[in-house]
Amino acid sequence: MECQDKDEPKGTVLHIVVVGFHHKRGCQVEFSYPPLIPEEGHDSNNLPEKWKYLPFLALPDGAHNYQEDTVYFHLPPLNEDMKCVYGVSCYRQIEAKALKVRQADVTRETVQKSVCVLSRVPLYGLIQAKLQLITHAYFDEKDFSQISILQELYDHMNGSIRCTTPEGSSMYLGKLLCVICLSVLFYVSPVNRLVGTLMTVLSLFPGMLEHGLAESSHYHSKSSVSENLQPDKVIPNAEQLPSDSKTDLCTTDHSDTHKPTKDQSQPSMTTQEPCQIKPPSQTSLESSESDWETLDPSVLEGGVGIAGNEVGTIDSDAGCSGVPITVQPKSGTGQGILTQGLLSGLEEDQYGLPLAVFTKGYLCLPYMALQQHHLLSDVRVRGFVAGATNILFRQQRHLSDAIVEVEEARIQIQDPELRRVLNLSTADLRFSDYLVKHVTENREDVFLDGTGWEGGDEWIRAQFTLYVHSLLASTLQEDNEKLLADYGAAFISAWKITHNYKVWFSNKHLSMSEITPGHPFQGQYSVADVKLRFSHSVQNSERGKKLGNAVMTTSRSVVQTGKAVGQSVGGALTTAKSAMSSWFSTLAPQPAVAAGPELSESTTTKE
Protein backbone atom coordinates (compact mmCIF):
# COMPACT_ATOMS: atom_id res chain seq x y z
CA MET A 1 0.00 0.00 0.00
CA GLU A 2 1.40 3.34 -0.96
CA CYS A 3 1.78 6.04 1.57
CA GLN A 4 -1.21 8.34 1.31
CA ASP A 5 0.63 11.55 2.04
CA LYS A 6 2.67 11.58 -1.17
CA ASP A 7 3.07 15.32 -1.31
CA GLU A 8 4.87 15.52 2.00
CA PRO A 9 8.63 14.93 2.03
CA LYS A 10 8.45 13.04 5.33
CA GLY A 11 8.68 9.29 5.38
CA THR A 12 7.29 6.67 7.69
CA VAL A 13 8.86 8.22 10.81
CA LEU A 14 7.60 11.71 11.53
CA HIS A 15 9.76 12.72 14.49
CA ILE A 16 12.40 11.51 16.94
CA VAL A 17 11.69 13.06 20.34
CA VAL A 18 13.55 13.07 23.64
CA VAL A 19 11.42 13.65 26.74
CA GLY A 20 13.01 14.34 30.13
CA PHE A 21 11.87 15.08 33.64
CA HIS A 22 12.67 18.56 34.90
CA HIS A 23 12.73 19.09 38.67
CA LYS A 24 10.62 22.25 38.36
CA ARG A 25 8.61 21.94 35.14
CA GLY A 26 7.97 18.21 35.21
CA CYS A 27 7.88 16.17 31.99
CA GLN A 28 8.91 18.19 28.95
CA VAL A 29 10.23 17.74 25.43
CA GLU A 30 13.98 18.41 25.33
CA PHE A 31 14.78 17.56 21.73
CA SER A 32 12.89 16.82 18.53
CA TYR A 33 14.09 15.99 15.06
CA PRO A 34 12.70 17.34 12.84
CA PRO A 35 11.33 20.08 15.12
CA LEU A 36 7.76 19.51 16.24
CA ILE A 37 7.09 23.14 15.39
CA PRO A 38 8.98 23.96 12.17
CA GLU A 39 9.43 27.62 13.10
CA GLU A 40 11.34 26.71 16.25
CA GLY A 41 14.56 24.85 16.90
CA HIS A 42 15.31 21.27 17.85
CA ASP A 43 15.64 22.12 21.54
CA SER A 44 12.30 23.91 21.84
CA ASN A 45 10.00 22.80 24.65
CA ASN A 46 6.86 23.99 22.89
CA LEU A 47 4.35 21.53 21.48
CA PRO A 48 1.42 21.60 19.05
CA GLU A 49 -1.82 22.00 20.94
CA LYS A 50 -3.14 18.58 19.92
CA TRP A 51 0.05 16.92 21.17
CA LYS A 52 0.15 18.60 24.56
CA TYR A 53 0.02 15.20 26.31
CA LEU A 54 3.06 13.83 24.49
CA PRO A 55 5.53 14.28 27.40
CA PHE A 56 3.23 12.50 29.85
CA LEU A 57 2.65 9.61 27.44
CA ALA A 58 6.32 9.13 26.57
CA LEU A 59 7.44 9.35 30.21
CA PRO A 60 4.72 7.35 32.00
CA ASP A 61 3.47 7.82 35.51
CA GLY A 62 5.48 5.80 38.04
CA ALA A 63 8.35 5.21 35.61
CA HIS A 64 10.88 5.98 38.34
CA ASN A 65 10.05 2.60 39.89
CA TYR A 66 11.65 0.78 36.94
CA GLN A 67 15.10 0.95 35.43
CA GLU A 68 13.69 0.82 31.89
CA ASP A 69 10.33 0.42 30.20
CA THR A 70 8.56 0.67 26.84
CA VAL A 71 5.34 2.52 26.02
CA TYR A 72 2.95 2.45 23.05
CA PHE A 73 0.59 5.39 22.65
CA HIS A 74 -1.53 7.16 20.05
CA LEU A 75 -1.68 10.86 19.18
CA PRO A 76 -4.39 12.68 17.21
CA PRO A 77 -3.57 13.94 13.69
CA LEU A 78 -2.42 17.53 13.33
CA ASN A 79 -4.21 18.12 10.02
CA GLU A 80 -6.83 16.55 7.76
CA ASP A 81 -4.22 14.83 5.58
CA MET A 82 -2.93 12.77 8.49
CA LYS A 83 -4.40 9.87 10.39
CA CYS A 84 -3.57 8.42 13.77
CA VAL A 85 0.05 8.97 14.86
CA TYR A 86 1.59 5.91 16.50
CA GLY A 87 4.15 6.50 19.23
CA VAL A 88 6.74 4.11 20.68
CA SER A 89 8.82 5.33 23.61
CA CYS A 90 11.75 3.64 25.39
CA TYR A 91 12.40 4.93 28.91
CA ARG A 92 15.59 4.62 30.95
CA GLN A 93 17.15 6.23 34.00
CA ILE A 94 20.77 6.68 34.97
CA GLU A 95 22.59 7.97 38.04
CA ALA A 96 23.59 11.60 37.73
CA LYS A 97 27.09 10.96 39.07
CA ALA A 98 27.76 8.62 36.15
CA LEU A 99 27.31 11.40 33.55
CA LYS A 100 30.39 12.71 31.80
CA VAL A 101 28.71 16.04 31.11
CA ARG A 102 26.32 17.09 33.83
CA GLN A 103 24.08 19.97 32.85
CA ALA A 104 23.06 22.70 35.29
CA ASP A 105 19.42 21.62 35.49
CA VAL A 106 20.36 18.13 36.75
CA THR A 107 19.75 18.46 40.48
CA ARG A 108 18.53 14.96 41.38
CA GLU A 109 20.46 11.77 41.94
CA THR A 110 18.98 10.11 38.86
CA VAL A 111 18.20 11.34 35.35
CA GLN A 112 15.05 10.04 33.63
CA LYS A 113 14.57 10.32 29.89
CA SER A 114 12.62 8.69 27.08
CA VAL A 115 13.51 8.42 23.42
CA CYS A 116 10.36 8.40 21.34
CA VAL A 117 9.53 7.61 17.71
CA LEU A 118 6.37 9.04 16.12
CA SER A 119 5.32 7.01 13.10
CA ARG A 120 2.61 6.99 10.45
CA VAL A 121 2.15 3.21 10.57
CA PRO A 122 1.63 0.84 13.54
CA LEU A 123 4.99 -0.97 13.42
CA TYR A 124 5.18 -1.31 17.20
CA GLY A 125 7.45 -4.34 17.46
CA LEU A 126 9.86 -3.36 14.70
CA ILE A 127 10.25 0.19 15.98
CA GLN A 128 10.66 -1.02 19.56
CA ALA A 129 13.47 -3.41 18.60
CA LYS A 130 15.43 -0.66 16.86
CA LEU A 131 14.61 2.00 19.42
CA GLN A 132 15.77 -0.05 22.40
CA LEU A 133 19.23 -0.44 20.88
CA ILE A 134 19.52 3.25 20.13
CA THR A 135 18.26 4.22 23.58
CA HIS A 136 20.92 2.06 25.24
CA ALA A 137 23.60 3.56 23.00
CA TYR A 138 22.32 7.08 23.71
CA PHE A 139 22.56 6.51 27.46
CA ASP A 140 25.95 4.78 27.17
CA GLU A 141 27.36 8.03 25.77
CA LYS A 142 26.65 9.57 29.21
CA ASP A 143 26.38 12.89 27.45
CA PHE A 144 22.85 13.77 26.37
CA SER A 145 24.09 16.65 24.21
CA GLN A 146 25.30 14.07 21.66
CA ILE A 147 22.25 14.07 19.42
CA SER A 148 23.86 12.88 16.22
CA ILE A 149 22.85 9.30 16.98
CA LEU A 150 19.20 10.39 17.08
CA GLN A 151 19.44 12.12 13.72
CA GLU A 152 21.03 9.00 12.28
CA LEU A 153 18.17 6.95 13.72
CA TYR A 154 15.65 9.14 11.90
CA ASP A 155 17.43 8.80 8.57
CA HIS A 156 18.01 5.07 9.01
CA MET A 157 14.42 4.23 9.90
CA ASN A 158 12.98 6.28 7.05
CA GLY A 159 15.42 4.59 4.70
CA SER A 160 14.81 1.05 5.89
CA ILE A 161 11.07 1.12 6.69
CA ARG A 162 8.79 1.57 3.72
CA CYS A 163 5.57 3.52 4.14
CA THR A 164 3.50 0.36 4.22
CA THR A 165 1.40 -1.34 6.80
CA PRO A 166 2.41 -4.74 8.17
CA GLU A 167 0.82 -7.85 6.66
CA GLY A 168 0.10 -11.15 8.35
CA SER A 169 0.76 -10.58 11.72
CA SER A 170 -9.59 -14.52 24.48
CA MET A 171 -13.06 -15.23 23.83
CA TYR A 172 -15.04 -13.43 26.57
CA LEU A 173 -12.69 -10.48 26.38
CA GLY A 174 -12.95 -10.43 22.60
CA LYS A 175 -16.72 -10.03 22.66
CA LEU A 176 -16.34 -7.28 25.23
CA LEU A 177 -13.76 -5.24 23.37
CA CYS A 178 -14.35 -4.95 19.69
CA VAL A 179 -17.95 -5.90 19.00
CA ILE A 180 -20.12 -4.35 21.67
CA CYS A 181 -18.06 -1.13 21.64
CA LEU A 182 -18.11 -0.18 25.30
CA SER A 183 -15.65 1.55 27.59
CA VAL A 184 -12.96 -0.93 28.60
CA LEU A 185 -10.00 -0.12 30.83
CA PHE A 186 -6.89 -2.30 31.13
CA TYR A 187 -4.97 -1.93 34.37
CA VAL A 188 -1.51 -3.27 35.26
CA SER A 189 2.03 -2.06 35.87
CA PRO A 190 4.63 -1.66 34.40
CA VAL A 191 3.58 0.02 31.17
CA ASN A 192 5.39 -2.44 28.93
CA ARG A 193 3.20 -5.29 30.19
CA LEU A 194 0.10 -3.10 29.91
CA VAL A 195 0.53 -2.07 26.30
CA GLY A 196 1.74 -5.52 25.32
CA THR A 197 -1.37 -7.17 26.70
CA LEU A 198 -3.76 -4.68 25.12
CA MET A 199 -2.18 -4.81 21.69
CA THR A 200 -2.01 -8.61 21.83
CA VAL A 201 -5.77 -8.77 22.38
CA LEU A 202 -6.38 -6.39 19.48
CA SER A 203 -4.16 -8.50 17.22
CA LEU A 204 -6.65 -11.37 17.52
CA PHE A 205 -9.12 -9.49 15.32
CA PRO A 206 -8.33 -9.67 11.59
CA GLY A 207 -6.67 -6.55 10.25
CA MET A 208 -7.31 -4.49 13.37
CA LEU A 209 -3.70 -3.53 14.12
CA GLU A 210 -2.74 -3.12 10.47
CA HIS A 211 -5.67 -1.03 9.23
CA GLY A 212 -8.25 -0.57 11.99
CA LEU A 213 -6.56 2.06 14.18
CA ALA A 214 -6.26 4.90 11.66
CA GLU A 215 -8.95 6.96 13.43
CA SER A 216 -8.49 5.61 16.95
CA SER A 217 -6.97 8.79 18.41
CA HIS A 218 -9.34 11.48 17.13
CA TYR A 219 -9.88 13.30 20.39
CA HIS A 220 -9.64 16.88 21.61
CA SER A 221 -7.45 18.23 24.36
CA LYS A 222 -9.15 19.56 27.45
CA SER A 223 -8.72 23.22 26.57
CA SER A 224 -10.12 22.82 23.07
CA VAL A 225 -13.12 20.90 24.40
CA SER A 226 -13.95 23.61 26.90
CA GLU A 227 -13.64 26.29 24.26
CA ASN A 228 -15.54 24.61 21.44
CA LEU A 229 -18.15 22.53 23.18
CA GLN A 230 -21.61 24.07 23.06
CA PRO A 231 -24.23 22.15 25.05
CA ASP A 232 -27.11 23.61 23.07
CA LYS A 233 -25.70 21.89 19.97
CA VAL A 234 -24.61 18.65 21.50
CA ILE A 235 -27.52 17.67 23.71
CA PRO A 236 -30.39 17.97 21.18
CA ASN A 237 -28.56 15.78 18.67
CA ALA A 238 -27.53 13.16 21.19
CA GLU A 239 -30.33 10.91 19.90
CA GLN A 240 -28.59 10.69 16.54
CA LEU A 241 -25.49 9.10 17.99
CA PRO A 242 -25.12 5.34 17.43
CA SER A 243 -26.79 3.01 19.89
CA ASP A 244 -23.61 1.54 21.34
CA SER A 245 -24.21 2.27 25.00
CA LYS A 246 -24.88 -0.53 27.42
CA THR A 247 -28.40 0.77 27.99
CA ASP A 248 -29.27 -0.49 24.52
CA LEU A 249 -27.83 -3.95 24.98
CA CYS A 250 -31.06 -5.47 26.22
CA THR A 251 -33.09 -3.96 23.37
CA THR A 252 -34.49 -6.65 21.13
CA ASP A 253 -36.74 -4.56 18.92
CA HIS A 254 -34.48 -2.81 16.43
CA SER A 255 -37.14 -1.31 14.25
CA ASP A 256 -36.18 2.19 15.32
CA THR A 257 -32.46 1.88 14.78
CA HIS A 258 -32.66 2.88 11.12
CA LYS A 259 -35.08 5.79 11.35
CA PRO A 260 -34.14 8.81 9.27
CA THR A 261 -32.99 11.97 10.94
CA LYS A 262 -35.52 14.49 12.14
CA ASP A 263 -34.27 17.19 9.83
CA GLN A 264 -36.83 17.05 7.00
CA SER A 265 -35.36 20.05 5.23
CA GLN A 266 -32.65 17.88 3.69
CA PRO A 267 -33.67 15.96 0.55
CA SER A 268 -33.74 12.18 0.73
CA MET A 269 -30.62 10.49 -0.53
CA THR A 270 -32.69 8.16 -2.68
CA THR A 271 -33.44 11.05 -5.04
CA GLN A 272 -29.79 11.98 -5.43
CA GLU A 273 -27.27 10.60 -7.86
CA PRO A 274 -25.15 7.68 -6.62
CA CYS A 275 -21.99 9.61 -7.39
CA GLN A 276 -22.83 12.01 -4.59
CA ILE A 277 -22.06 9.33 -2.03
CA LYS A 278 -18.35 9.63 -1.36
CA PRO A 279 -16.18 8.20 1.37
CA PRO A 280 -15.23 10.88 3.87
CA SER A 281 -11.68 12.10 3.34
CA GLN A 282 -11.25 12.73 7.06
CA THR A 283 -13.51 11.37 9.76
CA SER A 284 -13.63 13.94 12.51
CA LEU A 285 -15.52 14.08 15.75
CA GLU A 286 -17.59 16.94 14.43
CA SER A 287 -18.96 14.68 11.69
CA SER A 288 -20.22 12.07 14.15
CA GLU A 289 -23.78 13.27 13.58
CA SER A 290 -23.63 12.79 9.82
CA ASP A 291 -25.53 10.28 7.70
CA TRP A 292 -22.55 7.96 7.84
CA GLU A 293 -23.04 7.62 11.58
CA THR A 294 -26.79 7.07 11.62
CA LEU A 295 -26.59 4.87 8.51
CA ASP A 296 -30.09 5.75 7.37
CA PRO A 297 -31.34 3.05 4.93
CA SER A 298 -32.18 5.84 2.50
CA VAL A 299 -28.46 6.60 2.33
CA LEU A 300 -27.50 3.00 1.73
CA GLU A 301 -30.09 1.91 -0.83
CA GLY A 302 -29.11 4.20 -3.66
CA GLY A 303 -25.33 4.18 -3.41
CA VAL A 304 -22.55 2.36 -5.14
CA GLY A 305 -20.34 0.14 -3.01
CA ILE A 306 -16.77 -0.93 -3.30
CA ALA A 307 -15.61 -2.17 -6.68
CA GLY A 308 -18.95 -1.22 -8.23
CA ASN A 309 -21.10 -3.35 -5.95
CA GLU A 310 -24.49 -1.86 -5.26
CA VAL A 311 -25.02 -0.84 -1.68
CA GLY A 312 -28.24 -2.17 -0.23
CA THR A 313 -29.72 -5.33 1.15
CA ILE A 314 -27.32 -8.27 1.10
CA ASP A 315 -28.28 -11.02 -1.33
CA SER A 316 -29.85 -13.85 0.61
CA ASP A 317 -27.91 -16.41 -1.44
CA ALA A 318 -24.55 -14.95 -0.44
CA GLY A 319 -22.60 -17.39 1.63
CA CYS A 320 -24.95 -20.33 0.98
CA SER A 321 -22.42 -22.16 -1.16
CA GLY A 322 -18.69 -22.28 -1.44
CA VAL A 323 -15.64 -24.20 -0.41
CA PRO A 324 -15.49 -24.83 3.36
CA ILE A 325 -12.72 -22.97 5.11
CA THR A 326 -9.79 -25.10 6.17
CA VAL A 327 -8.91 -25.92 9.75
CA GLN A 328 -5.83 -23.76 9.49
CA PRO A 329 -7.03 -20.64 7.67
CA LYS A 330 -4.64 -18.05 6.46
CA SER A 331 -4.54 -14.64 8.03
CA GLY A 332 -7.40 -12.37 7.03
CA THR A 333 -4.98 -9.77 5.74
CA GLY A 334 -2.89 -10.17 2.65
CA GLN A 335 -5.34 -12.45 0.84
CA GLY A 336 -6.45 -9.85 -1.65
CA ILE A 337 -6.23 -6.26 -2.72
CA LEU A 338 -7.16 -3.77 -0.03
CA THR A 339 -9.78 -1.21 -0.97
CA GLN A 340 -10.95 1.99 0.65
CA GLY A 341 -14.14 1.38 2.61
CA LEU A 342 -16.98 3.55 1.37
CA LEU A 343 -18.49 4.14 4.79
CA SER A 344 -15.74 3.15 7.21
CA GLY A 345 -12.93 5.09 5.53
CA LEU A 346 -10.55 2.24 6.45
CA GLU A 347 -8.51 -0.04 4.24
CA GLU A 348 -10.60 -3.22 3.96
CA ASP A 349 -9.93 -6.69 2.62
CA GLN A 350 -12.33 -8.73 0.50
CA TYR A 351 -14.24 -9.79 3.63
CA GLY A 352 -14.85 -6.20 4.75
CA LEU A 353 -12.36 -6.44 7.61
CA PRO A 354 -11.28 -4.89 9.86
CA LEU A 355 -14.59 -3.93 11.39
CA ALA A 356 -15.06 -0.18 11.81
CA VAL A 357 -14.76 -0.29 15.59
CA PHE A 358 -12.31 2.52 16.35
CA THR A 359 -14.07 5.22 14.36
CA LYS A 360 -16.48 8.06 15.05
CA GLY A 361 -15.13 8.93 18.47
CA TYR A 362 -14.42 5.39 19.72
CA LEU A 363 -10.82 5.61 20.98
CA CYS A 364 -7.97 3.14 21.34
CA LEU A 365 -5.32 4.43 23.73
CA PRO A 366 -2.76 1.75 24.67
CA TYR A 367 -1.53 4.02 27.44
CA MET A 368 -3.52 6.86 28.97
CA ALA A 369 -1.79 9.50 31.06
CA LEU A 370 -3.43 10.99 34.11
CA GLN A 371 -3.68 14.30 32.26
CA GLN A 372 -6.07 12.62 29.78
CA HIS A 373 -8.52 11.61 32.47
CA HIS A 374 -11.17 13.99 31.13
CA LEU A 375 -11.54 11.84 28.00
CA LEU A 376 -13.35 9.18 30.04
CA SER A 377 -16.28 11.55 30.59
CA ASP A 378 -16.05 13.56 27.35
CA VAL A 379 -19.42 13.66 25.57
CA ARG A 380 -17.65 13.42 22.21
CA VAL A 381 -16.13 10.08 23.09
CA ARG A 382 -18.51 7.16 22.35
CA GLY A 383 -16.28 4.69 24.14
CA PHE A 384 -12.70 3.58 24.51
CA VAL A 385 -10.27 0.74 24.93
CA ALA A 386 -7.51 2.22 27.05
CA GLY A 387 -4.69 1.19 29.33
CA ALA A 388 -3.67 2.84 32.59
CA THR A 389 -1.20 2.28 35.41
CA ASN A 390 -2.51 4.92 37.79
CA ILE A 391 -4.86 3.55 40.44
CA LEU A 392 -7.11 6.61 40.11
CA PHE A 393 -8.45 5.23 36.83
CA ARG A 394 -9.39 1.93 38.44
CA GLN A 395 -11.03 3.57 41.44
CA GLN A 396 -13.50 5.52 39.30
CA ARG A 397 -15.38 2.45 38.12
CA HIS A 398 -18.43 4.41 37.01
CA LEU A 399 -16.49 5.80 34.05
CA SER A 400 -15.80 2.34 32.58
CA ASP A 401 -18.12 -0.48 31.61
CA ALA A 402 -15.44 -3.06 32.31
CA ILE A 403 -12.04 -3.10 33.99
CA VAL A 404 -9.51 -5.73 32.98
CA GLU A 405 -7.08 -6.36 35.83
CA VAL A 406 -4.24 -8.06 34.03
CA GLU A 407 -2.28 -9.04 37.14
CA GLU A 408 -5.23 -10.95 38.64
CA ALA A 409 -6.49 -12.16 35.22
CA ARG A 410 -9.93 -10.81 36.11
CA ILE A 411 -12.58 -8.78 34.26
CA GLN A 412 -14.80 -6.63 36.46
CA ILE A 413 -18.25 -5.80 35.05
CA GLN A 414 -20.68 -4.05 37.36
CA ASP A 415 -23.79 -4.20 35.17
CA PRO A 416 -25.52 -7.64 35.46
CA GLU A 417 -27.33 -7.10 32.16
CA LEU A 418 -24.01 -6.58 30.38
CA ARG A 419 -22.66 -9.76 31.95
CA ARG A 420 -25.69 -11.62 30.61
CA VAL A 421 -25.09 -10.28 27.11
CA LEU A 422 -21.43 -11.27 27.17
CA ASN A 423 -22.08 -14.70 28.63
CA LEU A 424 -20.35 -17.39 26.55
CA SER A 425 -22.44 -19.98 24.76
CA THR A 426 -21.63 -23.67 24.87
CA ALA A 427 -19.95 -23.48 21.46
CA ASP A 428 -17.87 -20.52 22.68
CA LEU A 429 -16.78 -22.54 25.71
CA ARG A 430 -15.71 -25.37 23.43
CA PHE A 431 -13.73 -22.90 21.35
CA SER A 432 -11.99 -21.44 24.40
CA ASP A 433 -11.23 -24.89 25.80
CA TYR A 434 -9.82 -25.91 22.42
CA LEU A 435 -7.46 -22.94 22.39
CA VAL A 436 -6.33 -23.39 25.99
CA LYS A 437 -5.59 -27.07 25.52
CA HIS A 438 -3.50 -26.49 22.41
CA VAL A 439 -1.56 -23.63 23.98
CA THR A 440 -0.86 -25.32 27.30
CA GLU A 441 -0.26 -28.81 25.96
CA ASN A 442 3.38 -29.89 26.03
CA ARG A 443 4.32 -31.14 22.58
CA GLU A 444 7.64 -32.95 22.63
CA ASP A 445 8.96 -33.04 19.09
CA VAL A 446 12.68 -33.20 18.45
CA PHE A 447 12.21 -31.72 15.00
CA LEU A 448 9.97 -28.79 15.90
CA ASP A 449 11.66 -27.97 19.22
CA GLY A 450 8.71 -25.95 20.46
CA THR A 451 8.26 -23.99 17.24
CA GLY A 452 5.27 -25.88 15.85
CA TRP A 453 2.30 -24.29 14.14
CA GLU A 454 -0.41 -25.42 16.53
CA GLY A 455 -0.50 -23.39 19.74
CA GLY A 456 1.67 -20.61 18.34
CA ASP A 457 0.78 -16.93 18.04
CA GLU A 458 -0.18 -17.05 14.37
CA TRP A 459 -2.19 -20.24 14.94
CA ILE A 460 -4.24 -18.49 17.64
CA ARG A 461 -4.86 -15.51 15.37
CA ALA A 462 -5.91 -17.87 12.58
CA GLN A 463 -8.49 -19.48 14.87
CA PHE A 464 -9.97 -16.08 15.73
CA THR A 465 -10.01 -15.19 12.04
CA LEU A 466 -12.01 -18.37 11.40
CA TYR A 467 -14.37 -17.44 14.26
CA VAL A 468 -14.99 -13.90 12.94
CA HIS A 469 -15.45 -15.07 9.35
CA SER A 470 -17.95 -17.74 10.42
CA LEU A 471 -19.84 -15.23 12.55
CA LEU A 472 -20.13 -12.74 9.69
CA ALA A 473 -21.15 -15.43 7.24
CA SER A 474 -23.86 -16.64 9.63
CA THR A 475 -25.46 -13.20 9.77
CA LEU A 476 -26.03 -13.27 5.99
CA GLN A 477 -28.16 -16.41 6.00
CA GLU A 478 -31.94 -16.51 5.94
CA ASP A 479 -33.59 -18.17 8.92
CA ASN A 480 -30.28 -18.01 10.74
CA GLU A 481 -31.64 -18.05 14.28
CA LYS A 482 -30.23 -21.50 14.97
CA LEU A 483 -26.83 -20.59 13.51
CA LEU A 484 -26.58 -17.38 15.52
CA ALA A 485 -27.82 -19.04 18.72
CA ASP A 486 -24.44 -20.74 19.03
CA TYR A 487 -22.88 -17.28 19.39
CA GLY A 488 -25.41 -16.15 22.00
CA ALA A 489 -28.77 -14.61 21.09
CA ALA A 490 -28.38 -11.66 23.47
CA PHE A 491 -24.90 -10.94 22.12
CA ILE A 492 -26.03 -11.01 18.49
CA SER A 493 -28.96 -8.69 19.24
CA ALA A 494 -26.61 -6.21 20.91
CA TRP A 495 -24.04 -6.41 18.13
CA LYS A 496 -26.52 -5.76 15.33
CA ILE A 497 -27.31 -2.28 16.64
CA THR A 498 -23.65 -1.21 16.73
CA HIS A 499 -22.07 1.12 14.24
CA ASN A 500 -19.43 -1.34 13.07
CA TYR A 501 -22.00 -3.99 12.16
CA LYS A 502 -24.16 -1.51 10.24
CA VAL A 503 -21.13 -0.37 8.24
CA TRP A 504 -20.08 -3.93 7.41
CA PHE A 505 -23.62 -5.11 6.56
CA SER A 506 -24.23 -2.13 4.26
CA ASN A 507 -21.78 -3.39 1.60
CA LYS A 508 -21.58 -6.62 -0.34
CA HIS A 509 -18.50 -8.75 0.26
CA LEU A 510 -18.46 -11.39 -2.44
CA SER A 511 -15.68 -13.37 -0.77
CA MET A 512 -17.99 -14.18 2.10
CA SER A 513 -19.58 -16.81 -0.17
CA GLU A 514 -16.40 -18.86 0.33
CA ILE A 515 -16.97 -19.08 4.09
CA THR A 516 -19.05 -21.85 5.61
CA PRO A 517 -21.62 -20.29 7.98
CA GLY A 518 -22.15 -21.61 11.48
CA HIS A 519 -20.09 -21.71 14.64
CA PRO A 520 -16.81 -23.64 14.19
CA PHE A 521 -17.66 -25.67 17.31
CA GLN A 522 -21.37 -26.21 16.90
CA GLY A 523 -22.79 -29.62 17.77
CA GLN A 524 -24.84 -31.69 20.16
CA TYR A 525 -24.47 -31.30 23.91
CA SER A 526 -22.41 -33.82 25.86
CA VAL A 527 -21.18 -34.48 29.38
CA ALA A 528 -18.00 -32.57 28.57
CA ASP A 529 -20.11 -29.47 27.86
CA VAL A 530 -21.72 -29.75 31.29
CA LYS A 531 -18.27 -29.88 32.87
CA LEU A 532 -17.15 -26.85 30.86
CA ARG A 533 -20.26 -24.87 31.81
CA PHE A 534 -19.86 -25.73 35.48
CA SER A 535 -16.17 -24.82 35.47
CA HIS A 536 -16.85 -21.55 33.68
CA SER A 537 -19.68 -20.64 36.09
CA VAL A 538 -17.56 -21.34 39.13
CA GLN A 539 -14.65 -19.30 37.82
CA ASN A 540 -16.59 -16.29 36.57
CA SER A 541 -19.72 -15.84 38.69
CA GLU A 542 -19.68 -14.08 42.02
CA ARG A 543 -21.41 -16.99 43.74
CA GLY A 544 -19.01 -19.38 42.14
CA LYS A 545 -16.02 -17.38 43.34
CA LYS A 546 -17.45 -17.27 46.86
CA LEU A 547 -18.13 -21.01 46.72
CA GLY A 548 -14.64 -21.67 45.45
CA ASN A 549 -13.10 -19.54 48.17
CA ALA A 550 -15.24 -21.29 50.77
CA VAL A 551 -14.18 -24.70 49.49
CA MET A 552 -10.53 -23.65 49.52
CA THR A 553 -10.85 -22.28 53.05
CA THR A 554 -12.66 -25.39 54.23
CA SER A 555 -10.07 -27.64 52.62
CA ARG A 556 -7.22 -25.82 54.30
CA SER A 557 -9.05 -25.94 57.64
CA VAL A 558 -9.71 -29.67 57.29
CA VAL A 559 -6.09 -30.34 56.41
CA GLN A 560 -4.78 -28.25 59.29
CA THR A 561 -7.31 -29.76 61.72
CA GLY A 562 -6.45 -33.24 60.50
CA LYS A 563 -2.78 -32.62 61.10
CA ALA A 564 -3.47 -31.26 64.58
CA VAL A 565 -5.80 -34.14 65.42
CA GLY A 566 -3.34 -36.62 64.01
CA GLN A 567 -0.55 -35.21 66.09
CA SER A 568 -2.65 -35.14 69.25
CA VAL A 569 -4.20 -38.57 68.68
CA GLY A 570 -0.90 -40.03 67.64
CA GLY A 571 0.79 -38.68 70.75
CA ALA A 572 -1.99 -40.02 72.97
CA LEU A 573 -1.77 -43.45 71.35
CA THR A 574 2.00 -43.55 71.79
CA THR A 575 1.67 -42.60 75.46
CA ALA A 576 -1.08 -45.17 76.03
CA LYS A 577 0.95 -47.85 74.29
CA SER A 578 3.97 -47.24 76.49
CA ALA A 579 1.78 -47.19 79.62
CA MET A 580 0.11 -50.48 78.66
CA SER A 581 3.49 -52.06 78.00
CA SER A 582 4.72 -51.03 81.43
CA TRP A 583 1.53 -52.34 83.07
CA PHE A 584 1.74 -55.71 81.34
CA SER A 585 5.37 -56.02 82.31
CA THR A 586 4.42 -55.67 85.97
CA LEU A 587 1.88 -58.47 85.66
CA ALA A 588 4.41 -60.97 84.31
CA PRO A 589 5.66 -63.55 86.99
CA GLN A 590 9.17 -62.79 88.18
CA PRO A 591 10.28 -66.45 88.86
CA ALA A 592 9.72 -67.33 85.27
CA VAL A 593 12.50 -64.98 84.44
CA ALA A 594 14.98 -66.58 86.90
CA ALA A 595 13.88 -70.18 86.28
CA GLY A 596 15.97 -70.44 83.25
CA PRO A 597 19.38 -70.71 84.89
CA GLU A 598 18.14 -72.94 87.79
CA LEU A 599 16.52 -75.33 85.35
CA SER A 600 19.61 -75.59 83.34
CA GLU A 601 21.72 -76.24 86.48
CA SER A 602 19.40 -79.08 87.60
CA THR A 603 19.46 -80.56 84.18
CA THR A 604 23.21 -80.48 84.20
CA THR A 605 23.39 -82.17 87.62
CA LYS A 606 21.17 -84.99 86.46
CA GLU A 607 23.33 -85.49 83.49
PDB file of C-alpha atoms in Angstrom, residues 166-169 203 209-210 331 333 458 461:
ATOM      1  CA  PRO A 166       2.413  -4.741   8.175  1.00  0.00           C
ATOM      2  CA  GLU A 167       0.821  -7.848   6.661  1.00  0.00           C
ATOM      3  CA  GLY A 168       0.100 -11.149   8.351  1.00  0.00           C
ATOM      4  CA  SER A 169       0.762 -10.581  11.723  1.00  0.00           C
ATOM      5  CA  SER A 203      -4.160  -8.497  17.219  1.00  0.00           C
ATOM      6  CA  LEU A 209      -3.698  -3.531  14.117  1.00  0.00           C
ATOM      7  CA  GLU A 210      -2.744  -3.116  10.471  1.00  0.00           C
ATOM      8  CA  SER A 331      -4.542 -14.641   8.030  1.00  0.00           C
ATOM      9  CA  THR A 333      -4.985  -9.770   5.737  1.00  0.00           C
ATOM     10  CA  GLU A 458      -0.185 -17.049  14.373  1.00  0.00           C
ATOM     11  CA  ARG A 461      -4.858 -15.514  15.366  1.00  0.00           C
TER      12      ARG A 461
END
